[in-house]
């Protein structure tokens, strides 16, 4: 689909025309082949850029000019129309994009509905299964619809991969129909609306409409973060209002600290991506500050029984800061002993929490403090400071979720028992607290991924920054260490949410389903070309700013 750069060719006009005409014939063959393939569609519409008649007229004009030996004019005429031909070829290449995008979106919607069915109707009833003959075998109506869809695909001669895009949503919708009997319910609802139109109130539609608007705004913010991490600040702004969703005096007492943490995190998305520069002083400062914080907490009267544990964790963090100091300023190449200690920190971060007391607070503190050790050793810039500012947000969220308990009760909550009503409830309805947790979980995951730009910096990462662990160039080992550094904040978030859910398998499963629904909706939004719309918006902003 390339166009020859005729303007840079220093040749005779006749040779230039022959090159241009050969290029035209090449583009013409692509044009005709793609148009003939897409013309089999029932909904075929010709391109607005360059039609078949225009192509034939252009060819006739080029031949006419060549016979008149006006080669320069013919070459110029081709150059003027080459871009339109190229755009038309691209149009035919993308002809089915909207149609297939709609089919994929239907597939997402059907899948999300199935997950919702599993979440609300089957998670507590072990006697009912999704995989029975009554549910997986389509009804007569959907069987006919599947056959019609298959015939439609064969008639349009779609590629075999497109068959899946069209048949799968129909089949999934048939399973949903078998589960929920939606067609019958819709018929009854329509009949009821028609029969009682004069007296019926439609105010019940207000809540779903507001929910749709709120969901759209959230999805827009979640998706746009993948385009530009600076929009992560919008998520921190949303998190400012999270305490308002709780009705508790404990939450009111801690809401100011929560908002301060959110405000502190706001500038981080605007910092440059880590990986291309080093800030040794910041890397040393982060474990020192966390160690000082643990030492300070050890002196609190409520934490008197945990004093020795907190001091031990603080000591390990002080040692970590010392290792970073020695490796950064005293040695150009860290010695083998220091690298050995750094490697030992990896299994230590997994083994040490096994000796934590069996309370939620202790397990959370031990897990996160242990993981912070290798994360600090792997840090090269401000990512450890970001994690240090992000951790209070996680612990405050943990406190909010147990706001029905006093401080003393909260500190002694066992991790192996479940007293949370959301964990023990056998209701088939999704509670507002579960939705709140799922949305907060997605916010925290996005903050972990894009707070420091780690993922964006993988291509430009400097391998020399892993010198505390490895002294020779080993791409696979370095890549593994880099991925580990990216996953540690995610693991911290996962551990905190496990603590919130009291390590209850059923509650974790329900939260996972809700998060799956949100992420599937995000994927569906991306599939519907939101990326293109946002890119156009960003380009417009840049253009206006430059103007």
XYZ file of C-alpha atoms in Angstrom, residues 102-445:
344
model
C -20.311 -4.385 17.959
C -20.254 -8.201 17.889
C -17.362 -8.306 20.347
C -19.173 -5.819 22.583
C -22.257 -8.052 22.554
C -19.996 -10.922 23.524
C -18.618 -8.897 26.428
C -22.117 -7.944 27.565
C -23.288 -11.550 27.443
C -20.209 -12.733 29.319
C -20.607 -10.020 31.971
C -24.242 -11.029 32.391
C -23.185 -14.639 32.882
C -20.677 -13.612 35.537
C -23.386 -11.564 37.231
C -25.702 -14.584 37.172
C -23.016 -16.708 38.758
C -22.384 -14.032 41.342
C -25.970 -13.361 42.336
C -27.695 -16.707 41.936
C -25.278 -19.591 42.069
C -22.353 -18.742 44.281
C -24.070 -19.858 47.480
C -26.362 -22.562 46.083
C -24.117 -25.554 45.526
C -26.948 -27.686 44.178
C -27.282 -25.531 41.051
C -24.665 -25.545 38.328
C -24.194 -23.420 35.268
C -23.139 -26.445 33.254
C -26.315 -28.468 32.842
C -28.291 -29.499 29.786
C -31.003 -27.008 30.637
C -28.556 -24.092 30.590
C -25.931 -24.856 27.951
C -28.259 -26.202 25.232
C -29.865 -23.294 23.339
C -33.620 -23.059 23.145
C -35.478 -23.474 19.856
C -35.575 -19.733 19.318
C -31.828 -19.292 19.817
C -31.048 -22.461 17.864
C -32.791 -20.909 14.876
C -30.942 -17.652 15.485
C -27.619 -19.514 15.565
C -28.433 -21.212 12.257
C -29.388 -17.887 10.672
C -26.163 -16.318 11.932
C -24.147 -19.193 10.499
C -25.891 -18.880 7.125
C -25.285 -15.138 7.188
C -21.559 -15.692 7.763
C -21.406 -18.204 4.925
C -23.321 -15.923 2.567
C -21.046 -12.957 3.276
C -17.990 -15.238 3.026
C -16.533 -13.869 6.199
C -13.189 -15.193 7.450
C -13.486 -18.176 9.761
C -12.214 -16.146 12.701
C -15.168 -13.780 12.276
C -17.548 -16.712 12.708
C -16.534 -16.847 16.365
C -17.198 -13.140 16.859
C -20.752 -13.541 15.574
C -21.730 -16.973 16.890
C -20.261 -16.704 20.390
C -22.399 -13.750 21.600
C -25.554 -15.431 20.284
C -24.700 -18.624 22.146
C -23.819 -16.775 25.359
C -27.076 -14.853 25.155
C -28.899 -18.170 24.788
C -27.297 -19.367 28.032
C -28.333 -16.111 29.718
C -31.873 -16.609 28.435
C -31.936 -20.150 29.827
C -30.828 -18.826 33.208
C -32.914 -15.677 33.540
C -35.802 -16.186 31.108
C -35.365 -12.586 29.999
C -37.666 -12.757 26.970
C -40.652 -13.781 29.086
C -39.915 -11.101 31.688
C -39.560 -8.407 29.037
C -42.865 -9.426 27.461
C -44.620 -9.282 30.821
C -43.062 -5.895 31.581
C -44.127 -4.447 28.221
C -47.666 -5.776 28.638
C -47.846 -4.288 32.127
C -46.578 -0.917 30.885
C -49.121 -0.855 28.059
C -51.988 -1.903 30.312
C -51.157 0.578 33.084
C -49.595 3.365 31.051
C -51.844 6.089 32.469
C -51.197 5.248 36.128
C -47.730 3.690 36.006
C -44.766 5.646 37.372
C -41.442 5.329 35.600
C -39.401 6.829 38.425
C -37.760 3.433 38.948
C -35.751 4.104 35.775
C -33.975 7.045 37.419
C -31.665 4.924 39.553
C -30.457 2.729 36.631
C -29.919 5.861 34.550
C -27.805 7.496 37.247
C -25.921 4.235 37.672
C -25.231 4.147 33.941
C -23.921 7.720 33.976
C -21.711 7.057 36.997
C -20.376 3.837 35.478
C -19.588 5.628 32.217
C -17.615 8.322 34.033
C -15.665 5.747 36.037
C -14.879 3.668 32.960
C -13.739 6.768 31.091
C -11.305 7.661 33.877
C -10.082 4.076 34.261
C -9.440 3.638 30.540
C -7.882 7.023 29.890
C -5.186 6.266 32.479
C -3.819 3.639 30.079
C -3.301 6.387 27.498
C -1.740 9.009 29.717
C -0.735 8.218 33.286
C -1.240 11.839 34.293
C -4.961 11.146 34.374
C -4.240 8.922 37.371
C -4.577 12.137 39.357
C -8.295 11.942 38.548
C -8.491 8.605 40.356
C -6.848 10.114 43.430
C -9.387 12.940 43.269
C -12.201 10.373 43.218
C -10.652 8.567 46.172
C -10.861 11.801 48.152
C -14.603 11.200 48.452
C -14.391 7.542 49.486
C -14.854 8.261 53.243
C -18.228 9.808 52.417
C -19.486 6.344 51.463
C -19.071 5.111 55.036
C -21.400 5.922 57.895
C -19.170 5.619 60.918
C -17.513 7.864 63.471
C -14.231 6.004 63.002
C -14.257 6.872 59.314
C -14.957 10.510 60.112
C -11.997 10.565 62.486
C -9.615 9.158 59.877
C -11.051 10.895 56.806
C -8.703 13.871 57.147
C -5.646 11.601 57.100
C -7.088 9.777 54.090
C -7.534 13.001 52.136
C -4.039 14.190 53.044
C -2.597 10.950 51.641
C -4.599 11.371 48.426
C -3.372 14.953 48.026
C 0.239 13.847 48.604
C -0.130 11.230 45.856
C -1.582 13.693 43.338
C 1.780 15.000 41.966
C 3.315 11.556 41.338
C 1.560 10.882 37.995
C 3.142 14.077 36.643
C 6.688 12.986 37.480
C 8.809 11.440 34.700
C 8.757 7.672 34.334
C 11.277 5.820 36.441
C 13.920 3.665 34.813
C 16.018 6.230 32.998
C 17.456 8.132 35.968
C 18.583 7.377 39.512
C 17.887 9.099 42.838
C 19.924 7.239 45.435
C 19.076 9.577 48.300
C 15.340 8.981 47.809
C 15.910 5.223 47.700
C 17.705 5.405 51.047
C 15.156 7.758 52.577
C 12.086 5.558 51.947
C 13.041 2.524 54.121
C 14.426 4.879 56.775
C 11.117 6.733 57.006
C 9.144 3.494 57.184
C 11.486 2.179 59.885
C 11.080 5.392 61.900
C 7.306 5.106 61.528
C 7.347 1.531 62.820
C 9.542 2.564 65.753
C 7.106 5.351 66.545
C 4.129 3.003 66.389
C 5.933 0.567 68.680
C 5.750 3.168 71.455
C 1.971 3.535 71.168
C 0.134 2.147 74.222
C -2.297 0.122 72.106
C 0.612 -1.588 70.352
C 2.592 -2.468 73.457
C 2.286 -6.214 72.805
C 3.547 -5.742 69.252
C 6.516 -3.618 70.292
C 9.202 -6.239 69.711
C 7.802 -7.253 66.321
C 7.630 -3.675 65.083
C 11.157 -2.965 66.272
C 12.446 -6.054 64.502
C 10.803 -4.990 61.237
C 12.199 -1.488 61.697
C 15.662 -2.956 62.188
C 15.409 -4.890 58.928
C 14.397 -1.719 57.118
C 17.338 0.185 58.625
C 19.632 -2.589 57.376
C 18.044 -2.285 53.935
C 18.715 1.459 53.911
C 22.314 0.761 54.897
C 22.738 -1.704 52.039
C 21.402 0.845 49.558
C 23.735 3.491 51.002
C 26.783 1.247 50.742
C 25.991 0.028 47.234
C 25.220 3.517 45.935
C 28.024 5.623 47.379
C 30.862 3.374 48.556
C 31.152 0.911 45.688
C 30.978 1.470 41.982
C 30.225 -2.234 41.640
C 28.573 -3.832 44.705
C 30.569 -6.753 46.145
C 29.366 -10.334 45.967
C 28.364 -10.370 49.656
C 26.009 -7.432 49.160
C 24.450 -9.065 46.111
C 23.995 -12.280 48.092
C 22.181 -10.380 50.849
C 19.984 -8.705 48.240
C 19.029 -12.063 46.757
C 18.295 -13.418 50.239
C 15.782 -10.610 50.750
C 13.510 -12.175 48.121
C 12.757 -15.454 49.956
C 12.917 -13.591 53.278
C 10.004 -11.387 52.227
C 7.916 -14.531 51.712
C 9.078 -16.551 54.712
C 9.098 -13.821 57.369
C 5.295 -13.197 57.341
C 4.724 -16.866 58.180
C 5.839 -16.089 61.738
C 3.420 -13.171 62.129
C 0.767 -13.324 64.881
C -2.623 -14.558 63.611
C -4.325 -11.163 63.534
C -5.231 -9.173 60.469
C -3.239 -6.098 61.471
C -0.115 -8.095 62.301
C -0.257 -10.147 59.130
C -0.778 -7.043 57.009
C 2.093 -5.149 58.638
C 4.448 -8.108 58.401
C 3.598 -8.874 54.788
C 3.918 -5.304 53.551
C 7.038 -4.493 55.576
C 8.696 -7.670 54.309
C 7.804 -6.917 50.697
C 9.054 -3.361 51.084
C 12.593 -4.670 51.651
C 13.188 -6.153 48.155
C 11.131 -3.361 46.624
C 13.499 -0.783 48.142
C 16.532 -2.717 46.919
C 15.059 -2.806 43.410
C 14.119 0.882 43.435
C 16.255 3.423 41.624
C 14.239 6.647 41.893
C 11.070 7.831 43.594
C 9.065 4.583 43.326
C 9.833 3.579 46.920
C 8.646 6.988 48.146
C 5.450 6.534 46.140
C 4.926 3.139 47.759
C 5.599 4.679 51.168
C 2.906 7.314 50.562
C 0.568 4.706 49.085
C 0.762 2.284 52.019
C -1.092 4.549 54.503
C -3.932 4.686 51.993
C -4.142 0.892 52.018
C -4.116 0.660 55.808
C -6.681 3.436 56.147
C -8.936 1.566 53.742
C -8.481 -1.526 55.903
C -9.524 0.513 58.939
C -12.545 1.924 57.108
C -13.750 -1.566 56.266
C -13.629 -2.471 59.959
C -15.072 0.821 61.130
C -17.764 -1.038 63.082
C -15.033 -2.166 65.499
C -13.238 -0.116 68.102
C -9.475 0.382 67.871
C -8.761 -2.342 70.426
C -11.111 -4.800 68.738
C -9.626 -3.979 65.342
C -6.078 -4.662 66.525
C -7.073 -8.102 67.802
C -9.271 -9.291 64.933
C -8.239 -12.813 64.009
C -7.435 -13.612 60.400
C -8.855 -17.129 60.525
C -12.380 -16.120 61.582
C -14.926 -14.178 59.576
C -17.170 -11.733 61.392
C -17.785 -9.442 58.454
C -21.463 -9.633 57.482
C -20.492 -9.255 53.838
C -18.390 -12.403 54.113
C -20.950 -14.517 55.937
C -24.076 -13.313 54.198
C -25.784 -15.912 52.044
C -27.724 -13.299 50.114
C -27.830 -13.619 46.357
C -27.832 -9.839 45.962
C -24.692 -7.798 45.488
C -24.331 -5.363 48.363
C -23.225 -1.771 47.929
C -20.185 -2.471 50.107
C -19.022 -5.133 47.648
C -19.320 -2.743 44.702
C -17.439 -0.099 46.682
C -14.653 -2.571 47.409
C -14.428 -3.654 43.771
C -14.173 -0.077 42.477
C -11.599 0.782 45.132
C -9.635 -2.327 44.206
C -9.474 -1.240 40.555
C -8.389 2.246 41.643
C -5.603 0.826 43.799
C -4.445 -1.520 41.037
